[in-house]
Each structure stands twice: as C-alpha cells, then as structure tokens.
Amino acid sequence: MTQYVSTTPGLCPLPDWAKDQLQDLKGNQREDLIDGTEDEAVSETYSQVRDDLIAQQQDADLDRVVEGQGRWDDFLAHPLAVHENVETHGIVRYYDNNNFYREPVVTGDLTFDGDVASELEQASEHVDAGLQGVLPGPYSLADLATDEHYGDEDEFLAAVAEFLAGELDAFPDVETVFLLEPSLVENPFANERGETVSEALNTVTAATDTDVVVFPYWGALEEHVYAHVLDAEFAALGYDLVSDHDNNIYNIQEYGSPDDVALGVVDGQNTLVEDPDTVRERLAWFEEQTPLEEYGTVYATANVELSYLPVSRYKEKLAVLEEATKQEVVA
C-alpha cells in the first residue's frame, strides 16, 4: 500500500517580523556580510526564525519538517556563499525569475564547512521525529557558481559533489534528504556529460544511509537527462506536476521511475491556495497515468521552493498538503 508523506522542498518565507529586523541589523554590518560572517544579533534573529519556521510546519502536522533555510539569502548557492574559499561577487538573477543571489566564485579547495549540518543540529533540538535535510544538488550548485580554481567543468562538478557529500555526512539523524536540482531542467547538460553527472549524484547520495530524494523542478527533464539521472542511485525522484505534468508523465512511461517519488502538487509560486480534493486528484491522476501498479512512498510537496509565497499563503498550503495526504487517495 502506498505511503503518502507530506513535506516541502524548504527555503520557507521569512516571517514578516524578521524581514525588518534583519534589514536593520544587516544594514549596520556591511563588512561582516561581505566576509560571510554574522554578529551575535543576526545569529540570534536567525535562530528565532528557525524556531518560527519549524513551529509553523509542526502546527500544520507535516510528516517531514525542514530546518527552513531562513539564512539562505542566496538560495541554493548558500552553501558556497558562506565557504571560506569562495568569494561572493555581484548580484546575479536566480534562474528565470525576479529573485537574485550573490555570485559565488570558487577560488580555492572546497574543503569541509559544516554550515548546513550546524543548522540541522539546531533544528533537531525542536523536532523529535520527521526531520528532513535540504541541500542543493551537485549539478545545480556547480551551475550557480563560477570556478576560478579547478579549471575543468567536470573536475569542478566532482569537487562540488565531494563537498556536498562531506556536508551531508555531518548531518544529524534525519528521515529524508531533498537534493534540489532545478538546473537539470533549466540548464540541461549535453549527453556526453551524462555519466559524469550521474557519478556526481552518486557521490552525494553515498554519503548517507537515509533516503535521498532528487528533486528537479520548473519543468520536466529532457529525455537524455532523465535517462542519465535514473542511472544514479537514490531513493526517490521528484516530478513538478504544476509546471509540466505531461512531459513528466511521458518520461516515466518511456523510461520508468523509482518506486518512490516526490510529486510537486501545490504551486509554490502562486498565491492561489489549492483545495485538498484537488491535490488528491492530482496524486490519483499521476498514478493512473504511470505504469507502476503501486508506489512505495509518495512525497506530496510544493513544486518549488516556498520563499516566493507570502507567509499567510505558505501556511495555508502546508495545511492543504497535510490534509490531502491524511485522507485516502483513490487512483
């Protein structure tokens, strides 16, 4: 029998109180921000943000709770943006939307950092069960960065993967890990690089015994990308059913899928709040269209990061995911 798990890809919207407070604090410490450091007041504010984001998910009774990524001002580039051997340069558009991040320029070896693991350690103090880790996938993190050290794109990708594997190995006990890979959709690799990308994914997923979900979004993978991603070893693959349900279904019909899947069934960029019945219909429709008679685990989630939403709509969508997965889905 299929198990339905309510969760999110993380990067939750900052509480309204925190936006003004952080803006005031950061405006008074520009040099610290350039150096990637935080003073005590900023760290304390982010700690309060983490508590708020966790409480919101717990209030919604989600099956998996993320740390919230409130500190990730640079979105998925964050793990590099805070690294000692990475310089942050000018503001760059974050994919094809109205969000921006500081360009991380790698100038030295990507040694172990532990920043994300530290955030999860603090989150674990408030989450008794169901903690979920979130990381950028190796292909997306390499795509968002500029290499001025390794000198070869495949060597750089391998170094990014090793870096992420080290970060993941330092995680506290978590139930699942989402590897967010929008660049697989937005900037697909050439076919001849497929084996290299698969190896990079394997490097990261081999660092943990927990279930890893590879989660591309903002569309469907091109066929050659999809086939190479399936060559990697991970527990579940994600499908953005909001942005492009037809081509995601086509890939599964042509090439198959893992027994466990993560389905983007609520829109993380649209303030229109879905009805729980609509979400259950989307889950059922997916299963009707795909060849597997039954899936092991279906992670029902937002189709993209959640920071694009107002806090009120974000909370409502969490409640929808929870309610939709607690009632029977009839395919």
CSV table of C-alpha atoms in Angstrom, one decimal:
chain,number,residue,atom,x,y,z
A,1,MET,CA,0.0,0.0,0.0
A,2,THR,CA,1.3,3.4,-1.0
A,3,GLN,CA,2.5,5.6,1.9
A,4,TYR,CA,1.8,9.3,1.4
A,5,VAL,CA,4.2,11.7,3.1
A,6,SER,CA,3.5,15.5,3.3
A,7,THR,CA,6.7,17.6,3.1
A,8,THR,CA,8.2,20.6,1.3
A,9,PRO,CA,11.5,21.4,-0.6
A,10,GLY,CA,12.2,24.0,2.1
A,11,LEU,CA,13.5,27.6,1.7
A,12,CYS,CA,10.5,28.9,3.6
A,13,PRO,CA,9.4,32.5,3.5
A,14,LEU,CA,10.8,34.7,6.3
A,15,PRO,CA,8.3,35.7,9.0
A,16,ASP,CA,7.3,39.4,8.5
A,17,TRP,CA,8.8,40.5,11.8
A,18,ALA,CA,12.2,39.0,10.7
A,19,LYS,CA,12.4,40.9,7.4
A,20,ASP,CA,12.5,44.3,9.0
A,21,GLN,CA,14.7,43.2,11.9
A,22,LEU,CA,17.3,41.6,9.6
A,23,GLN,CA,17.3,44.5,7.2
A,24,ASP,CA,18.1,46.9,10.1
A,25,LEU,CA,20.8,44.6,11.5
A,26,LYS,CA,22.5,43.9,8.2
A,27,GLY,CA,22.4,47.5,7.2
A,28,ASN,CA,24.7,48.2,10.1
A,29,GLN,CA,27.3,45.5,9.3
A,30,ARG,CA,28.0,45.5,5.6
A,31,GLU,CA,31.6,44.4,6.0
A,32,ASP,CA,30.6,41.4,8.1
A,33,LEU,CA,28.2,40.3,5.4
A,34,ILE,CA,30.8,40.7,2.7
A,35,ASP,CA,33.1,38.4,4.7
A,36,GLY,CA,30.3,35.9,5.2
A,37,THR,CA,30.2,36.3,9.0
A,38,GLU,CA,27.3,37.2,11.3
A,39,ASP,CA,27.3,39.1,14.6
A,40,GLU,CA,25.5,37.8,17.6
A,41,ALA,CA,22.3,39.8,17.0
A,42,VAL,CA,22.0,38.5,13.4
A,43,SER,CA,22.6,34.9,14.6
A,44,GLU,CA,20.1,35.2,17.3
A,45,THR,CA,17.5,36.6,14.9
A,46,TYR,CA,18.1,33.6,12.5
A,47,SER,CA,17.7,31.3,15.5
A,48,GLN,CA,14.3,32.8,16.2
A,49,VAL,CA,13.4,32.5,12.5
A,50,ARG,CA,14.3,28.8,12.6
A,51,ASP,CA,12.1,28.2,15.6
A,52,ASP,CA,9.2,30.0,13.9
A,53,LEU,CA,9.6,28.1,10.6
A,54,ILE,CA,9.7,24.7,12.5
A,55,ALA,CA,6.7,25.6,14.6
A,56,GLN,CA,4.7,26.5,11.5
A,57,GLN,CA,5.4,23.1,10.0
A,58,GLN,CA,4.6,21.3,13.2
A,59,ASP,CA,1.4,23.3,13.6
A,60,ALA,CA,0.4,22.0,10.1
A,61,ASP,CA,1.3,18.5,11.2
A,62,LEU,CA,3.6,17.8,8.2
A,63,ASP,CA,5.2,14.3,8.1
A,64,ARG,CA,8.6,15.8,7.4
A,65,VAL,CA,9.9,19.1,8.9
A,66,VAL,CA,12.7,21.0,7.3
A,67,GLU,CA,15.0,23.5,9.1
A,68,GLY,CA,13.5,26.2,6.9
A,69,GLN,CA,16.7,27.7,5.4
A,70,GLY,CA,15.9,31.1,6.7
A,71,ARG,CA,19.6,32.1,6.4
A,72,TRP,CA,19.8,31.2,2.7
A,73,ASP,CA,19.7,34.7,1.3
A,74,ASP,CA,21.5,33.3,-1.8
A,75,PHE,CA,19.0,30.5,-2.3
A,76,LEU,CA,20.7,27.2,-3.4
A,77,ALA,CA,24.0,29.0,-3.7
A,78,HIS,CA,24.1,29.4,0.1
A,79,PRO,CA,26.5,26.5,1.0
A,80,LEU,CA,29.1,28.0,-1.3
A,81,ALA,CA,28.4,31.7,-0.5
A,82,VAL,CA,29.4,31.1,3.2
A,83,HIS,CA,32.5,29.0,2.4
A,84,GLU,CA,36.0,30.4,3.3
A,85,ASN,CA,37.4,29.6,-0.2
A,86,VAL,CA,34.6,31.3,-2.1
A,87,GLU,CA,34.2,35.0,-2.9
A,88,THR,CA,30.8,36.5,-3.4
A,89,HIS,CA,30.7,38.9,-6.3
A,90,GLY,CA,27.9,40.8,-8.0
A,91,ILE,CA,24.2,40.2,-7.9
A,92,VAL,CA,23.0,37.5,-10.4
A,93,ARG,CA,19.5,36.6,-11.5
A,94,TYR,CA,18.3,33.4,-9.9
A,95,TYR,CA,17.2,31.3,-12.8
A,96,ASP,CA,14.4,33.0,-14.9
A,97,ASN,CA,12.6,34.9,-12.2
A,98,ASN,CA,12.7,38.1,-10.2
A,99,ASN,CA,15.0,36.8,-7.5
A,100,PHE,CA,18.7,37.4,-7.2
A,101,TYR,CA,21.7,35.9,-5.4
A,102,ARG,CA,25.3,36.8,-4.9
A,103,GLU,CA,27.6,35.1,-7.4
A,104,PRO,CA,29.8,32.5,-5.6
A,105,VAL,CA,33.3,32.4,-7.2
A,106,VAL,CA,35.3,29.4,-6.1
A,107,THR,CA,38.9,30.5,-5.5
A,108,GLY,CA,40.3,27.6,-3.5
A,109,ASP,CA,39.7,24.0,-2.5
A,110,LEU,CA,36.1,23.2,-1.4
A,111,THR,CA,37.0,21.8,2.0
A,112,PHE,CA,34.5,20.7,4.6
A,113,ASP,CA,32.5,23.6,6.1
A,114,GLY,CA,29.6,22.1,8.2
A,115,ASP,CA,27.3,25.2,7.9
A,116,VAL,CA,24.2,23.3,6.8
A,117,ALA,CA,24.8,20.5,9.3
A,118,SER,CA,25.1,23.1,12.1
A,119,GLU,CA,21.7,24.5,11.1
A,120,LEU,CA,20.2,21.0,11.2
A,121,GLU,CA,21.7,20.2,14.6
A,122,GLN,CA,19.9,23.3,16.0
A,123,ALA,CA,16.7,22.2,14.3
A,124,SER,CA,17.0,18.7,15.7
A,125,GLU,CA,16.6,20.2,19.2
A,126,HIS,CA,13.0,21.1,18.3
A,127,VAL,CA,12.0,18.1,16.1
A,128,ASP,CA,11.5,14.8,17.7
A,129,ALA,CA,10.7,12.9,14.5
A,130,GLY,CA,10.5,13.5,10.8
A,131,LEU,CA,13.4,15.9,10.4
A,132,GLN,CA,14.3,16.4,6.7
A,133,GLY,CA,17.6,17.8,5.4
A,134,VAL,CA,17.7,20.0,2.3
A,135,LEU,CA,20.8,20.6,0.1
A,136,PRO,CA,21.3,21.8,-3.4
A,137,GLY,CA,22.2,19.0,-5.8
A,138,PRO,CA,25.7,18.9,-7.2
A,139,TYR,CA,24.8,19.8,-10.7
A,140,SER,CA,22.7,22.9,-9.7
A,141,LEU,CA,25.3,24.1,-7.2
A,142,ALA,CA,28.0,23.9,-9.7
A,143,ASP,CA,25.8,25.6,-12.3
A,144,LEU,CA,25.1,28.5,-10.0
A,145,ALA,CA,28.8,29.1,-9.2
A,146,THR,CA,31.8,30.3,-11.1
A,147,ASP,CA,35.0,28.2,-11.0
A,148,GLU,CA,38.3,30.1,-10.8
A,149,HIS,CA,40.3,27.2,-9.1
A,150,TYR,CA,39.7,23.8,-10.6
A,151,GLY,CA,39.8,24.8,-14.3
A,152,ASP,CA,37.7,22.0,-15.7
A,153,GLU,CA,33.9,21.7,-15.6
A,154,ASP,CA,33.8,18.0,-14.8
A,155,GLU,CA,36.5,18.3,-12.2
A,156,PHE,CA,34.6,21.2,-10.7
A,157,LEU,CA,31.4,19.2,-10.6
A,158,ALA,CA,33.2,16.3,-8.9
A,159,ALA,CA,34.7,18.7,-6.3
A,160,VAL,CA,31.2,20.2,-5.6
A,161,ALA,CA,29.8,16.7,-5.2
A,162,GLU,CA,32.6,15.8,-2.8
A,163,PHE,CA,32.0,19.0,-0.9
A,164,LEU,CA,28.2,18.2,-0.6
A,165,ALA,CA,29.0,14.6,0.4
A,166,GLY,CA,31.1,15.9,3.3
A,167,GLU,CA,28.3,18.3,4.4
A,168,LEU,CA,25.7,15.5,4.2
A,169,ASP,CA,27.9,13.1,6.1
A,170,ALA,CA,28.0,15.6,9.0
A,171,PHE,CA,24.2,15.8,9.2
A,172,PRO,CA,22.4,14.7,12.4
A,173,ASP,CA,19.9,11.8,12.1
A,174,VAL,CA,17.3,12.8,9.5
A,175,GLU,CA,14.4,10.8,8.0
A,176,THR,CA,15.0,12.1,4.4
A,177,VAL,CA,17.2,14.5,2.4
A,178,PHE,CA,15.9,16.5,-0.5
A,179,LEU,CA,18.6,17.3,-3.1
A,180,LEU,CA,17.2,20.3,-5.1
A,181,GLU,CA,18.2,20.2,-8.8
A,182,PRO,CA,16.4,22.8,-10.8
A,183,SER,CA,19.4,23.3,-13.1
A,184,LEU,CA,18.8,19.8,-14.5
A,185,VAL,CA,15.7,21.4,-16.1
A,186,GLU,CA,16.8,25.0,-16.6
A,187,ASN,CA,20.3,24.3,-18.0
A,188,PRO,CA,20.4,20.6,-19.1
A,189,PHE,CA,23.8,19.0,-19.7
A,190,ALA,CA,24.9,17.7,-23.0
A,191,ASN,CA,24.5,13.9,-23.5
A,192,GLU,CA,28.3,13.2,-23.3
A,193,ARG,CA,28.4,14.6,-19.7
A,194,GLY,CA,25.7,12.2,-18.5
A,195,GLU,CA,27.9,9.7,-16.8
A,196,THR,CA,29.8,12.5,-15.0
A,197,VAL,CA,26.5,13.9,-13.7
A,198,SER,CA,25.3,10.5,-12.6
A,199,GLU,CA,28.6,9.9,-10.8
A,200,ALA,CA,28.3,13.3,-9.0
A,201,LEU,CA,24.8,12.4,-7.8
A,202,ASN,CA,26.1,9.0,-6.6
A,203,THR,CA,29.0,10.7,-4.7
A,204,VAL,CA,26.5,12.8,-2.7
A,205,THR,CA,23.9,10.1,-2.1
A,206,ALA,CA,26.5,7.6,-1.0
A,207,ALA,CA,27.4,9.8,2.0
A,208,THR,CA,24.2,8.8,3.9
A,209,ASP,CA,22.1,5.8,4.7
A,210,THR,CA,18.9,7.8,4.8
A,211,ASP,CA,16.5,8.1,1.9
A,212,VAL,CA,17.6,10.8,-0.6
A,213,VAL,CA,15.1,12.5,-2.9
A,214,VAL,CA,16.5,14.1,-6.1
A,215,PHE,CA,14.1,16.9,-6.8
A,216,PRO,CA,14.3,18.8,-10.2
A,217,TYR,CA,11.7,21.5,-10.8
A,218,TRP,CA,10.4,24.3,-13.1
A,219,GLY,CA,9.5,21.8,-15.7
A,220,ALA,CA,10.4,18.3,-16.9
A,221,LEU,CA,13.8,16.8,-17.7
A,222,GLU,CA,14.9,16.3,-21.3
A,223,GLU,CA,14.9,12.7,-22.3
A,224,HIS,CA,18.7,12.2,-22.2
A,225,VAL,CA,18.9,14.0,-18.9
A,226,TYR,CA,16.2,11.8,-17.4
A,227,ALA,CA,17.8,8.6,-18.6
A,228,HIS,CA,21.2,9.6,-17.1
A,229,VAL,CA,19.6,10.7,-13.8
A,230,LEU,CA,18.0,7.3,-13.5
A,231,ASP,CA,21.4,5.7,-13.7
A,232,ALA,CA,22.3,7.2,-10.4
A,233,GLU,CA,21.4,5.6,-7.1
A,234,PHE,CA,18.8,7.3,-4.8
A,235,ALA,CA,15.6,6.5,-3.1
A,236,ALA,CA,13.1,8.8,-4.9
A,237,LEU,CA,12.9,11.2,-7.9
A,238,GLY,CA,10.8,14.3,-8.0
A,239,TYR,CA,8.3,15.5,-10.6
A,240,ASP,CA,7.0,19.0,-10.9
A,241,LEU,CA,3.4,18.3,-11.9
A,242,VAL,CA,2.5,22.0,-11.7
A,243,SER,CA,4.9,23.3,-14.3
A,244,ASP,CA,4.8,20.4,-16.8
A,245,HIS,CA,2.8,17.3,-15.9
A,246,ASP,CA,2.6,15.9,-19.4
A,247,ASN,CA,6.3,15.7,-20.2
A,248,ASN,CA,7.0,14.3,-16.7
A,249,ILE,CA,4.4,11.6,-17.4
A,250,TYR,CA,6.0,10.9,-20.8
A,251,ASN,CA,9.4,10.4,-19.3
A,252,ILE,CA,8.0,7.8,-16.8
A,253,GLN,CA,6.0,6.0,-19.5
A,254,GLU,CA,9.1,5.8,-21.7
A,255,TYR,CA,11.9,5.2,-19.2
A,256,GLY,CA,10.2,4.1,-15.9
A,257,SER,CA,10.7,5.6,-12.5
A,258,PRO,CA,11.8,4.7,-9.0
A,259,ASP,CA,9.3,3.0,-6.7
A,260,ASP,CA,9.3,6.1,-4.5
A,261,VAL,CA,8.5,9.5,-6.0
A,262,ALA,CA,8.2,13.1,-4.9
A,263,LEU,CA,5.3,15.0,-6.6
A,264,GLY,CA,5.0,18.8,-6.8
A,265,VAL,CA,1.3,19.0,-6.4
A,266,VAL,CA,0.8,22.5,-4.9
A,267,ASP,CA,2.2,25.7,-6.6
A,268,GLY,CA,5.0,27.2,-4.6
A,269,GLN,CA,4.9,30.5,-6.6
A,270,ASN,CA,1.2,31.1,-6.9
A,271,THR,CA,-0.9,32.6,-4.1
A,272,LEU,CA,-4.0,30.7,-5.2
A,273,VAL,CA,-4.4,28.0,-2.5
A,274,GLU,CA,-5.4,24.6,-3.8
A,275,ASP,CA,-8.2,22.6,-2.3
A,276,PRO,CA,-7.2,19.3,-0.6
A,277,ASP,CA,-9.5,17.4,-3.0
A,278,THR,CA,-7.6,19.0,-6.0
A,279,VAL,CA,-4.3,17.8,-4.5
A,280,ARG,CA,-5.7,14.2,-4.0
A,281,GLU,CA,-7.0,14.3,-7.6
A,282,ARG,CA,-3.5,15.2,-8.8
A,283,LEU,CA,-2.0,12.4,-6.9
A,284,ALA,CA,-4.5,9.9,-8.2
A,285,TRP,CA,-4.1,11.2,-11.8
A,286,PHE,CA,-0.4,10.7,-11.6
A,287,GLU,CA,-0.8,7.1,-10.5
A,288,GLU,CA,-3.4,6.4,-13.2
A,289,GLN,CA,-1.0,7.7,-15.9
A,290,THR,CA,2.1,5.8,-14.9
A,291,PRO,CA,2.9,2.1,-15.4
A,292,LEU,CA,3.7,1.1,-11.8
A,293,GLU,CA,0.7,-0.6,-10.2
A,294,GLU,CA,1.7,0.8,-6.8
A,295,TYR,CA,4.3,3.1,-5.4
A,296,GLY,CA,6.1,2.6,-2.1
A,297,THR,CA,6.3,6.2,-0.9
A,298,VAL,CA,4.8,9.3,-2.5
A,299,TYR,CA,6.2,12.6,-1.1
A,300,ALA,CA,3.4,15.2,-1.7
A,301,THR,CA,5.1,18.6,-1.8
A,302,ALA,CA,5.2,22.0,-3.2
A,303,ASN,CA,6.6,22.1,-6.7
A,304,VAL,CA,9.4,24.6,-5.9
A,305,GLU,CA,11.0,26.4,-3.0
A,306,LEU,CA,8.5,28.2,-0.9
A,307,SER,CA,10.2,31.6,-0.3
A,308,TYR,CA,8.1,33.2,-3.1
A,309,LEU,CA,4.9,33.0,-1.1
A,310,PRO,CA,3.5,35.4,1.5
A,311,VAL,CA,3.7,33.8,4.9
A,312,SER,CA,-0.1,33.5,5.2
A,313,ARG,CA,-0.4,31.6,1.9
A,314,TYR,CA,2.5,29.5,2.7
A,315,LYS,CA,0.9,28.3,5.9
A,316,GLU,CA,-2.4,27.6,4.1
A,317,LYS,CA,-0.5,25.5,1.6
A,318,LEU,CA,1.2,23.5,4.3
A,319,ALA,CA,-2.3,22.7,5.8
A,320,VAL,CA,-3.5,21.6,2.3
A,321,LEU,CA,-0.6,19.2,1.9
A,322,GLU,CA,-1.2,17.7,5.3
A,323,GLU,CA,-5.0,17.3,4.8
A,324,ALA,CA,-4.6,15.9,1.3
A,325,THR,CA,-2.2,13.1,2.4
A,326,LYS,CA,-4.2,12.1,5.5
A,327,GLN,CA,-7.2,11.0,3.5
A,328,GLU,CA,-7.3,8.1,1.1
A,329,VAL,CA,-6.1,8.8,-2.5
A,330,VAL,CA,-8.2,6.7,-4.9
A,331,ALA,CA,-6.5,6.2,-8.2
